[in-house]
Coordinates of C-alpha atoms in Angstrom, one line a residue:
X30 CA 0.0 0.0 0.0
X31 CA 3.0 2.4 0.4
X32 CA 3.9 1.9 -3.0
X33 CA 0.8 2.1 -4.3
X34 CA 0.4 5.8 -2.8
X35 CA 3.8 6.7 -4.1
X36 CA 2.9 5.5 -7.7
X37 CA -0.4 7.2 -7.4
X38 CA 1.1 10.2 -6.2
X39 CA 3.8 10.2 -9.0
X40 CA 1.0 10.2 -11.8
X41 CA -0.9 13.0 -9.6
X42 CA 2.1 15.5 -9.9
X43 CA 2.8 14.7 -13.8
X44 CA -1.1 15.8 -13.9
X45 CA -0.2 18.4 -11.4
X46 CA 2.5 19.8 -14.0
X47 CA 0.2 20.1 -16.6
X48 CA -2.6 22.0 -14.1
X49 CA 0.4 24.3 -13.2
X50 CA 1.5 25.7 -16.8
X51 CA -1.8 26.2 -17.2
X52 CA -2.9 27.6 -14.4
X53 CA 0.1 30.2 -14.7
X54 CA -0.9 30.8 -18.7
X55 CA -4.6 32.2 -17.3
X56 CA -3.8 34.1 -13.7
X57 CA -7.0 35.9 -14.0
X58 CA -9.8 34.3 -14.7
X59 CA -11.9 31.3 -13.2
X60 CA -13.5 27.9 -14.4
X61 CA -10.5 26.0 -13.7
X62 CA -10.8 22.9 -16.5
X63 CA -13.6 24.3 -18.1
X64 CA -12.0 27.2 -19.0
X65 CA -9.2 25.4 -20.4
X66 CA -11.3 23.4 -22.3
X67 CA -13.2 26.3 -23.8
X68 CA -9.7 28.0 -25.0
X69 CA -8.4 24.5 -26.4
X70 CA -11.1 23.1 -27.5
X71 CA -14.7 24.8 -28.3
X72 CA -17.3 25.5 -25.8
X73 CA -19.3 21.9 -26.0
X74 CA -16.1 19.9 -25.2
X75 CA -16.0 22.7 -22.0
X76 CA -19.6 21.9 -21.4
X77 CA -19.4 18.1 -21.2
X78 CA -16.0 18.6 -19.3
X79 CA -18.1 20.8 -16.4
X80 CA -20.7 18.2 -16.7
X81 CA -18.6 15.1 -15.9
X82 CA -16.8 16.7 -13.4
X83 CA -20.3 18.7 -11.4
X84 CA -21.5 15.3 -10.9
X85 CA -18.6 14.2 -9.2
X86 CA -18.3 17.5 -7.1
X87 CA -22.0 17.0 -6.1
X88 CA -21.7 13.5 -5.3
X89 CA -18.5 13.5 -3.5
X90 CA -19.9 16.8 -1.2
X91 CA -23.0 14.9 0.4
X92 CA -20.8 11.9 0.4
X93 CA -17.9 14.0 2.4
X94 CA -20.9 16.0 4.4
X95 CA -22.4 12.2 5.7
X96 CA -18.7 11.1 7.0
X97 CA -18.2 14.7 8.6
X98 CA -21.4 14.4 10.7
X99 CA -20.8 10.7 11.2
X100 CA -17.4 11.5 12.8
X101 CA -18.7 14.9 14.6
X102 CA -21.6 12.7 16.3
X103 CA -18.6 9.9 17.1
X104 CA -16.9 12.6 18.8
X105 CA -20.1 13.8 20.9
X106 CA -20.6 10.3 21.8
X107 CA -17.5 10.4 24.1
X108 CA -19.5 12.6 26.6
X109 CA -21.0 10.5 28.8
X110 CA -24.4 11.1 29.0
X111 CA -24.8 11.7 25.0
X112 CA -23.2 8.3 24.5
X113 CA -25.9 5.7 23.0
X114 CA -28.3 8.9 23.3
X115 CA -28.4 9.9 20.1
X116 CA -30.4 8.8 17.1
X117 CA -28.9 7.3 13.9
X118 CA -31.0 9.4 12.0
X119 CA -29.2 12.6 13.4
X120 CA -25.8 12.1 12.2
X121 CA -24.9 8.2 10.9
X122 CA -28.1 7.8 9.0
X123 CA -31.4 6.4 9.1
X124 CA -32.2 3.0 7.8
X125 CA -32.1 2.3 4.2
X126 CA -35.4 2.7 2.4
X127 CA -35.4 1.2 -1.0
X128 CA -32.0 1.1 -1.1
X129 CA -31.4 5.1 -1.8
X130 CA -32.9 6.7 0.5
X131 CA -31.5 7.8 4.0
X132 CA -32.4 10.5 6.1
X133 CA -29.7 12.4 7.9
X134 CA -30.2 15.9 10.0
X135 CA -26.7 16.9 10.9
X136 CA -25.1 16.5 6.8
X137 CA -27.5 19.4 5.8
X138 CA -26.9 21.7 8.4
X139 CA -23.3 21.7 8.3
X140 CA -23.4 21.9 4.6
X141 CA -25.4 24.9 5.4
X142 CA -22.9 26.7 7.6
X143 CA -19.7 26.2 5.2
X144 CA -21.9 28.1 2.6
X145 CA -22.6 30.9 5.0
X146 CA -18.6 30.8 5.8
X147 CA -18.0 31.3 2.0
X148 CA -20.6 33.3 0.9
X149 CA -19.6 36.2 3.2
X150 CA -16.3 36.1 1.5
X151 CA -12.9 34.2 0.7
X152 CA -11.2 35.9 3.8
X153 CA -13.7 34.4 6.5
X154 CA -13.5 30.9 4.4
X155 CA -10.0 30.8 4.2
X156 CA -9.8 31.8 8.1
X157 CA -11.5 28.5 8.9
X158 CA -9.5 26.2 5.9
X159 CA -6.2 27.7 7.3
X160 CA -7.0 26.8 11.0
X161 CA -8.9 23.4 10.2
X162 CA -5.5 22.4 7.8
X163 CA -2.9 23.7 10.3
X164 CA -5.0 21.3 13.2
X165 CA -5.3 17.8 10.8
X166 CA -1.0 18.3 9.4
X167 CA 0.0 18.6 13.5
X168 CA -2.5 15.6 14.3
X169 CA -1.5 13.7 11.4
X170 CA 2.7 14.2 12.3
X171 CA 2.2 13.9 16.2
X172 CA 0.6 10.8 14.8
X173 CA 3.7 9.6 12.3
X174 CA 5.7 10.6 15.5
X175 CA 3.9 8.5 18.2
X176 CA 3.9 5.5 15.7
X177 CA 7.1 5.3 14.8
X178 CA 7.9 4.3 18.6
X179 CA 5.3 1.1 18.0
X180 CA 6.7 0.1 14.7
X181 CA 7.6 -4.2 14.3
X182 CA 9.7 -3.7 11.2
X183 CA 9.1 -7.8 11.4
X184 CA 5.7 -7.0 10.0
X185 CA 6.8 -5.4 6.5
X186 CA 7.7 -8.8 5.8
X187 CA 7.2 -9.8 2.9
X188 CA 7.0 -6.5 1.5
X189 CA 4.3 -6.8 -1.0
X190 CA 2.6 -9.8 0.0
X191 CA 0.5 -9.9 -3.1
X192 CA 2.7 -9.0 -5.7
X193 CA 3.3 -6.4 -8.1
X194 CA 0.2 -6.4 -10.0
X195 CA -1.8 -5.9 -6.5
X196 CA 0.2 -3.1 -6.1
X197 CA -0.7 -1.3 -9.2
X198 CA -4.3 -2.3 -8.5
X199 CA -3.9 -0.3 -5.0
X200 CA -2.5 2.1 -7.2
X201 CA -5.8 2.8 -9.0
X202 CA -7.7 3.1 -6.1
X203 CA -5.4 5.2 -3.6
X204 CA -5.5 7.6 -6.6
X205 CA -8.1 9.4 -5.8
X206 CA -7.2 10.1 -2.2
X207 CA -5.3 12.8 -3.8
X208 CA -7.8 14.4 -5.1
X209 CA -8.1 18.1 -5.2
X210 CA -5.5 20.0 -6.3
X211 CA -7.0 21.2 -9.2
X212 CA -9.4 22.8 -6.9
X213 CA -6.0 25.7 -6.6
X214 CA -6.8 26.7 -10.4
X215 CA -9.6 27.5 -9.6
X216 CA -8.7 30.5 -7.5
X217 CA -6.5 32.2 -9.8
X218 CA -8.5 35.5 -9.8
X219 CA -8.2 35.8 -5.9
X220 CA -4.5 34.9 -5.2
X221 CA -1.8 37.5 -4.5
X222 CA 0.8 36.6 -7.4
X223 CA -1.2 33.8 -9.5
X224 CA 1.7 33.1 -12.0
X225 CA 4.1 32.2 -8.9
X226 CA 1.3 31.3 -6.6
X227 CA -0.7 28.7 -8.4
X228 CA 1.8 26.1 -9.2
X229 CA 3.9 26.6 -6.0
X230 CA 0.3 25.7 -4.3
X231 CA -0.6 22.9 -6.6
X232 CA 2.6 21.1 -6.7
X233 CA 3.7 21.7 -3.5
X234 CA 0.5 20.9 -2.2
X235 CA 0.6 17.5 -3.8
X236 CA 4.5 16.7 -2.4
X237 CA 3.3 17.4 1.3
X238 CA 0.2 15.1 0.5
X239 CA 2.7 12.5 -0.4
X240 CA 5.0 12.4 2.1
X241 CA 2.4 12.6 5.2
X242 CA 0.3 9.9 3.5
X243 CA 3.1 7.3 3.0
X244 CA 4.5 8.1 6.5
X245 CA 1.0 7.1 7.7
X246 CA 1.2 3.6 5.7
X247 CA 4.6 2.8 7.3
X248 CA 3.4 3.6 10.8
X249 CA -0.1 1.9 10.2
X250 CA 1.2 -1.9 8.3
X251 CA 4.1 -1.4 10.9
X252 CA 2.3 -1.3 14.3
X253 CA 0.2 -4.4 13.1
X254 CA 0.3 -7.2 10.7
X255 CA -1.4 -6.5 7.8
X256 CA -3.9 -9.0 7.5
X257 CA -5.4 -7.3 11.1
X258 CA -6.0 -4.3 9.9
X259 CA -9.2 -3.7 8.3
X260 CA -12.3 -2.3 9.3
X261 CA -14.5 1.6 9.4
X262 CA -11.4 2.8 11.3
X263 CA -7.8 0.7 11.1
X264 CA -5.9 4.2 11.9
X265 CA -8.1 3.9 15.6
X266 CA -7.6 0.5 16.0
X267 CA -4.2 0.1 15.5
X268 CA -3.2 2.7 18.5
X269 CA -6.0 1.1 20.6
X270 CA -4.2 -2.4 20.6
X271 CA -1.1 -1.2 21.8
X272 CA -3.5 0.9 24.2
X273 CA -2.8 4.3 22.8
X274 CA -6.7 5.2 23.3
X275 CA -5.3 9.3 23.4
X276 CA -4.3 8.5 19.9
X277 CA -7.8 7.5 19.0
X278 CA -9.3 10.6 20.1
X279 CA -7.1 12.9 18.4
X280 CA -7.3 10.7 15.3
X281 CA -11.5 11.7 15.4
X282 CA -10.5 15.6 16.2
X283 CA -7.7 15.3 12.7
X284 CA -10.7 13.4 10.6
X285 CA -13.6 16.1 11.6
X286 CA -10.9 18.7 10.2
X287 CA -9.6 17.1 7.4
X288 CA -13.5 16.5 6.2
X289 CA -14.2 20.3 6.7
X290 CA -11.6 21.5 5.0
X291 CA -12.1 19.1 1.8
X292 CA -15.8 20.0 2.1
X293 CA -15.0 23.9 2.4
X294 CA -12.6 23.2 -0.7
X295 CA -14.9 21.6 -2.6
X296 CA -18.0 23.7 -2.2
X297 CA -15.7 26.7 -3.5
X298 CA -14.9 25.1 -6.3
X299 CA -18.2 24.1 -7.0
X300 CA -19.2 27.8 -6.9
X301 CA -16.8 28.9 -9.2
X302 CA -17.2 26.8 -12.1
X303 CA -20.9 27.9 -12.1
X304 CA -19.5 31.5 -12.0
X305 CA -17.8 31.1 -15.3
X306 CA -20.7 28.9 -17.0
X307 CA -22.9 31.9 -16.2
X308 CA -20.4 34.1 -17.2
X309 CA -20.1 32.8 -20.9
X310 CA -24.3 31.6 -20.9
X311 CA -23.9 28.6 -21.0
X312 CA -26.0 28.7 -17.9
X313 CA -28.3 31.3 -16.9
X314 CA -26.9 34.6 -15.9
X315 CA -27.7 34.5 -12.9
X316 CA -25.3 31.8 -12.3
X317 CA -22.3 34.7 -13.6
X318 CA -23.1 37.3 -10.7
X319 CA -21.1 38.8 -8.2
X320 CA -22.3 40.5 -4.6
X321 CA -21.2 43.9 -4.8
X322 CA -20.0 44.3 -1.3
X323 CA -18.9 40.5 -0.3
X324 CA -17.6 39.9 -4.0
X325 CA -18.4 36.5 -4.0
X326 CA -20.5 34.6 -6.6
X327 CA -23.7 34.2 -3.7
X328 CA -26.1 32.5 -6.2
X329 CA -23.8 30.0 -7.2
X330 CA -22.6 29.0 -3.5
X331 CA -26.3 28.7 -2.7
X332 CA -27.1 26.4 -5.6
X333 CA -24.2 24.3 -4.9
X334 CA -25.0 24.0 -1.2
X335 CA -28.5 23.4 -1.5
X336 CA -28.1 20.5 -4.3
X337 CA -25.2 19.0 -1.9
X338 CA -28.0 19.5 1.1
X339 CA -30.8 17.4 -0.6
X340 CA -28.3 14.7 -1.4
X341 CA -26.9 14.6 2.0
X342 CA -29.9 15.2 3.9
X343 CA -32.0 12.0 1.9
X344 CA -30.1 9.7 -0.5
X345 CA -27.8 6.9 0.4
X346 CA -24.7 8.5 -1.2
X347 CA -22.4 5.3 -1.2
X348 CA -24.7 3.7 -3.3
X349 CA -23.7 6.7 -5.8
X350 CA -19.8 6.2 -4.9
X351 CA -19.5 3.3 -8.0
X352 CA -20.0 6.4 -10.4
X353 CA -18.1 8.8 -9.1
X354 CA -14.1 9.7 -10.1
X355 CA -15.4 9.6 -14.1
X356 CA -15.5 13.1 -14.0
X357 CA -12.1 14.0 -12.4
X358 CA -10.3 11.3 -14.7
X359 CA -11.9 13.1 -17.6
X360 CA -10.9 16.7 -16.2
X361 CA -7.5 15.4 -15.7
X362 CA -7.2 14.0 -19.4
X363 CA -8.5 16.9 -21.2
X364 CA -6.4 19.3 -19.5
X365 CA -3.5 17.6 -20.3
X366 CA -4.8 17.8 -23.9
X367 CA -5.2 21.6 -23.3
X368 CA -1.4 21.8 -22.8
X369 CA -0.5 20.0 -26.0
X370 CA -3.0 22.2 -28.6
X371 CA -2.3 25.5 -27.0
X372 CA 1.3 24.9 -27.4
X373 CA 1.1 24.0 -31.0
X374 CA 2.2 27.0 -33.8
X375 CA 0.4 27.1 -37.1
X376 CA 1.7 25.2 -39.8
X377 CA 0.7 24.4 -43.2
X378 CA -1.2 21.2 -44.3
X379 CA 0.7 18.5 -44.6
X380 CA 0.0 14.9 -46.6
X381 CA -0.9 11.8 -44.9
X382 CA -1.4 8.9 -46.9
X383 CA -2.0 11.1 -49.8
X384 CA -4.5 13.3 -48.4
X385 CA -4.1 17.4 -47.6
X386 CA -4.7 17.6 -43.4
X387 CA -4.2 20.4 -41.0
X388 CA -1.3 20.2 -38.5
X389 CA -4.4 20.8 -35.7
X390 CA -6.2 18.2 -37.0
X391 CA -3.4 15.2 -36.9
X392 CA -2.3 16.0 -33.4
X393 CA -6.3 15.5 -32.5
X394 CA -6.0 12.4 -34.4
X395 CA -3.0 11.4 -32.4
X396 CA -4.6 12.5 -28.9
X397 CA -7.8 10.2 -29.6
X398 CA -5.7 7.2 -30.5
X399 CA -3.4 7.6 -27.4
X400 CA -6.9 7.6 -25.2
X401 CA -8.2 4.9 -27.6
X402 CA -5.1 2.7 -26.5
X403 CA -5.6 3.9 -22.6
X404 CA -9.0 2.2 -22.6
X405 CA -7.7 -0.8 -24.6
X406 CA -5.1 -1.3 -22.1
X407 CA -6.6 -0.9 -19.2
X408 CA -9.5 -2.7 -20.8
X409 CA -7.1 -5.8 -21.1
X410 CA -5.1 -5.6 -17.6
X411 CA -8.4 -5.6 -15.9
X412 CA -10.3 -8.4 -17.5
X413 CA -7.1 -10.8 -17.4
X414 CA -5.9 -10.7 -21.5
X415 CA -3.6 -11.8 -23.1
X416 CA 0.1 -9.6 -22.0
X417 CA 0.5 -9.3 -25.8
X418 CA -2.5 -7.1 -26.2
X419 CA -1.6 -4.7 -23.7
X420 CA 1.6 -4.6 -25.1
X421 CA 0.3 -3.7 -28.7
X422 CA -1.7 -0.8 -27.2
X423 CA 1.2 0.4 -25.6
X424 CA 3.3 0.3 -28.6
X425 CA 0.4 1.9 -30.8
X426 CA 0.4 5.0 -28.4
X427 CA 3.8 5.2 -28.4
X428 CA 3.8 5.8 -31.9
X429 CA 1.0 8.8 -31.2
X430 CA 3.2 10.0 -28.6
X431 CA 6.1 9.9 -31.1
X432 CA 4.0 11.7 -34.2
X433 CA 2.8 14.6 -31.9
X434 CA 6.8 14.9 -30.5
X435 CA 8.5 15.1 -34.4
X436 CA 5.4 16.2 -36.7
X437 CA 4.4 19.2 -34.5
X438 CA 6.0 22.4 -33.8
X439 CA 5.8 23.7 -30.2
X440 CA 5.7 27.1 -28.8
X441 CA 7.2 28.8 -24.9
X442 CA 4.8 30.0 -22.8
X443 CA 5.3 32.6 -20.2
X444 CA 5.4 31.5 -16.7
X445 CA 5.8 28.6 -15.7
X446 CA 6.0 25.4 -18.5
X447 CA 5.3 22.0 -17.7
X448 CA 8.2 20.3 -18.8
X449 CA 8.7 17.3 -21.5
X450 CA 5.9 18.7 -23.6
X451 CA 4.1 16.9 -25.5
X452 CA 5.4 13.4 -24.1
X453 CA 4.7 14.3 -20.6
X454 CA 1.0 15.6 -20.7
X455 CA 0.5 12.2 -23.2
X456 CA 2.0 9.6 -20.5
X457 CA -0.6 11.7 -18.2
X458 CA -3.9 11.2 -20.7
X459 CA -3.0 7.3 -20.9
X460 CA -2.4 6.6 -17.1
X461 CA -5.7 8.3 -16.8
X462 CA -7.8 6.8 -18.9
X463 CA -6.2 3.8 -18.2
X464 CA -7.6 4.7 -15.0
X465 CA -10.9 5.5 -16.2
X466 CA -11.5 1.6 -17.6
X467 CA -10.6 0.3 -14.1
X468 CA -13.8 1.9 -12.4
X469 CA -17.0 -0.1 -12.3
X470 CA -19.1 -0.6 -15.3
X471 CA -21.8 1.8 -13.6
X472 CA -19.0 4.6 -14.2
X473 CA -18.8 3.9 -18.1
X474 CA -22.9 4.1 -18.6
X475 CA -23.2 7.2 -16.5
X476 CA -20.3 9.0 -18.2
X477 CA -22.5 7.8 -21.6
X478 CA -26.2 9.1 -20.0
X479 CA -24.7 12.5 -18.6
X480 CA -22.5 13.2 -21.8
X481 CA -25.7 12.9 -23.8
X482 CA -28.1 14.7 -21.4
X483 CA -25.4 17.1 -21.6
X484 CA -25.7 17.7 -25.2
X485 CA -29.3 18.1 -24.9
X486 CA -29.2 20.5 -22.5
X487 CA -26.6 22.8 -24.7
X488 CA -28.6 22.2 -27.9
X489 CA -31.6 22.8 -26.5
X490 CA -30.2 25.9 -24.4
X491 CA -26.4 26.7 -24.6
X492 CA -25.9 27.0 -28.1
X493 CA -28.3 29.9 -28.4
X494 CA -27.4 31.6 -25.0
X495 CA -23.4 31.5 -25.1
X496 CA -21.7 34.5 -25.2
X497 CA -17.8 33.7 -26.2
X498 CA -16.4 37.0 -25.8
X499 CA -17.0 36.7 -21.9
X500 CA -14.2 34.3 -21.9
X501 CA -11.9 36.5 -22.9
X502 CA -12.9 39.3 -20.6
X503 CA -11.4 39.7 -17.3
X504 CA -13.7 40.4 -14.4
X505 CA -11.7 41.1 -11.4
X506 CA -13.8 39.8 -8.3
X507 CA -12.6 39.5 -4.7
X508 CA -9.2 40.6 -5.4
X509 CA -6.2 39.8 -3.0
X510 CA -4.1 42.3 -1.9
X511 CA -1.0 43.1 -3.7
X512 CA 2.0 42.7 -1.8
X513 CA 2.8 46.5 -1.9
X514 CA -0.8 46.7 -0.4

């Protein structure tokens, strides 16, 4: 498992790269992947981009709200005479009816209060983020620290127990615990110096991430054989056998932060990606507006917290969890696409097995085949085919990879440049999608459902409402202080 959160992390900062160069290219203006999508590509590939990756937002917000009151009602519990007092209902969840449906009070409310927090503005919000993120890093070290003292290294033997292909399965699924990231391009109108800021904050971000998460895995597979952890709470249990009960308690304080501020983080990024979609029409305008005195898009934070309220408050959201991550895989791919067009210089048509095409239009080619052989591959290693197939697909995108390095001509870019283009951001779009075809088949049918819904909605609406030259206009909202302020 410590591997498998090194390799994950490793393919997170090559995406990470890619995020930062772009993030430095557009300092001043939101919508994060959407907007990148909109420059790169055209504004239906943006719309199906914010689509995939709303859904996930959504989901994973009432998913995150449900754990924080889960843990918050844990915590309570400790008092004495609230212990075995409270109803499920009010924080853990009601009963299942139907298999969707779940009633939770405390989700709602506290999904109701972090949209107070950042509707008043991004100085009160990033008050709380700073001192909930300062409280779960300390935790999570004293933690690394008190566990290194418990450590049997007798226990990290053997190694990998399962072998190596376990470990790149782990891989795929510790992915996502590092998650978030990109939510730092989406503030690139209120940072201080966005070109120096915003991959500093993204990369470094992601480095940190790393090294407390693998310190944890050491600590946790070292303190007790492997095949005894397991469980809601392994982290707890662990301390608790070698009677560190303290631990325990500070391990539920460190959660109950760590959840607030990925909630806090996420409902801000929510909010901003409607911002830009009202912006440009694809959405209604109301979506696009500012408050004049808190400058902060208030409609938008509302919508987002009420959606993640009703969720929260009545579904079952870990039925929902075998669809979500399509959208942050898909984010992830098509921003490392962004990088590779925007980078490319005009250049006459050229012949290709005796027919006239554009420059533009063979790198695209090249791009879909290398996510054509992602899926393949990822295809074959999960269903158990023949090595040789995997091998071909590999090869074939190779070859893509190889065409869009030698047949293209690449500009600089100010700020700062993801390095290796175009081979880099390419490796990136095929660990992704490769990725992508591990998830469960529910994730493939509702990427299908919501791209096409999608396209309704824009043909039906968008097309006729979108208003291009707002994405090239910069509106200036909740500005930062320069430094010479």
């Amino acid at each position: 498992v410590t591997v498998s959160f090194i390799i994950a992390g490793g393919s997170c900062v090559l995406n990470a790269l890619c995020y930062a160069e772009l993030a430095s290219r557009f300092p001043a203006v939101v919508g994060g992947a959407y907007l990148y999508a909109y420059t790169a590509f055209n504004e239906i590939i943006a719309f199906l981009v914010f689509s995939q990756l709303m859904l996930d937002y959504h989901i994973g917000a009432a998913s995150i709200a449900r754990s924080l009151a889960s843990y918050v009602i844990t915590a309570l519990e400790l008092i004495p005479f609230l212990n075995n007092n409270i109803p499920s209902w009010v924080g853990h969840g009601s009963e299942e009816i139907y298999g969707a449906f779940s009633f939770n009070l405390l989700a709602p409310i506290l999904l109701v209060l972090l949209t107070i927090v950042l509707c008043r503005g991004v100085g009160e919000s990033s008050i709380l983020n700073s001192v909930m993120t300062v409280t779960k890093v300390v935790i999570v070290i004293f933690i690394i620290i008190v566990g290194v003292f418990e450590v049997d290294v007798s226990n990290w033997s053997p190694f990998a127990p399962n072998g190596f292909e376990s470990v790149l399965t782990g891989a795929t699924v510790v992915f996502f615990a590092y998650v978030g990231f990109d939510a730092v391009a989406n503030s690139a109108e209120e940072s201080k110096s966005p070109q120096r800021d915003l991959p500093l904050g993204i990369i470094g971000s992601l480095l940190i991430c790393i090294a407390l998460y693998v310190g944890v895995c050491l600590v946790l597979t070292g303190m007790l054989p492997y095949k005894s952890l397991g469980g809601d709470a392994p982290l707890a249990d662990a301390f608790t056998s070698k009677g560190l009960q303290y631990v325990s308690v500070l391990i539920s304080i460190g959660a109950i932060a760590g959840l607030t501020t990925t909630l806090l983080v996420g409902l801000y990024v929510q909010s901003r990606l409607y911002l830009g979609l009202g912006r440009d029409g694809l959405l209604p305008s109301l979506f696009g507006e500012v408050h004049q005195t808190r400058h902060t898009p208030v409609h938008s934070q509302i919508w987002v917290g009420i959606v993640a309220s009703v969720l929260a408050g009545c579904f079952n959201v870990h039925i929902l969890s075998h669809i979500l991550s399509v959208g942050t895989l898909t984010g992830y791919s098509v921003v490392s696409a962004c990088v590779v067009t925007l980078r490319w210089k005009d250049k006459t048509a050229c012949q290709v097995f005796g027919k006239s095409i554009s420059s533009r239009a063979e790198g695209l080619i090249c791009l879909i085949t290398v996510v054509c052989c992602g899926f393949a591959a990822g295809v074959f290693y999960r269903f158990g085919a023949s090595f040789i197939f995997l091998i071909i697909a590999v090869i074939i995108a190779i070859f893509a990879a190889a065409a869009l390095h030698f047949r293209q001509v690449y500009t600089s870019t100010p700020g700062f440049s993801c390095p290796g283009v175009p081979i880099l951001p390419t490796v990136c779009i095929f660990i992704n999608i490769f990725l992508f075809a591990q998830l469960h088949y529910e994730a493939w049918v509702r990427f299908v459902v919501l791209s096409i819904v999608t396209v309704g909605i824009y043909a039906v609406y968008g097309q006729y409402h979108a208003n291009p030259l707002s994405s090239n206009t910069l509106i200036i909202y909740q500005k930062a202080p320069t430094e010479a302020d």
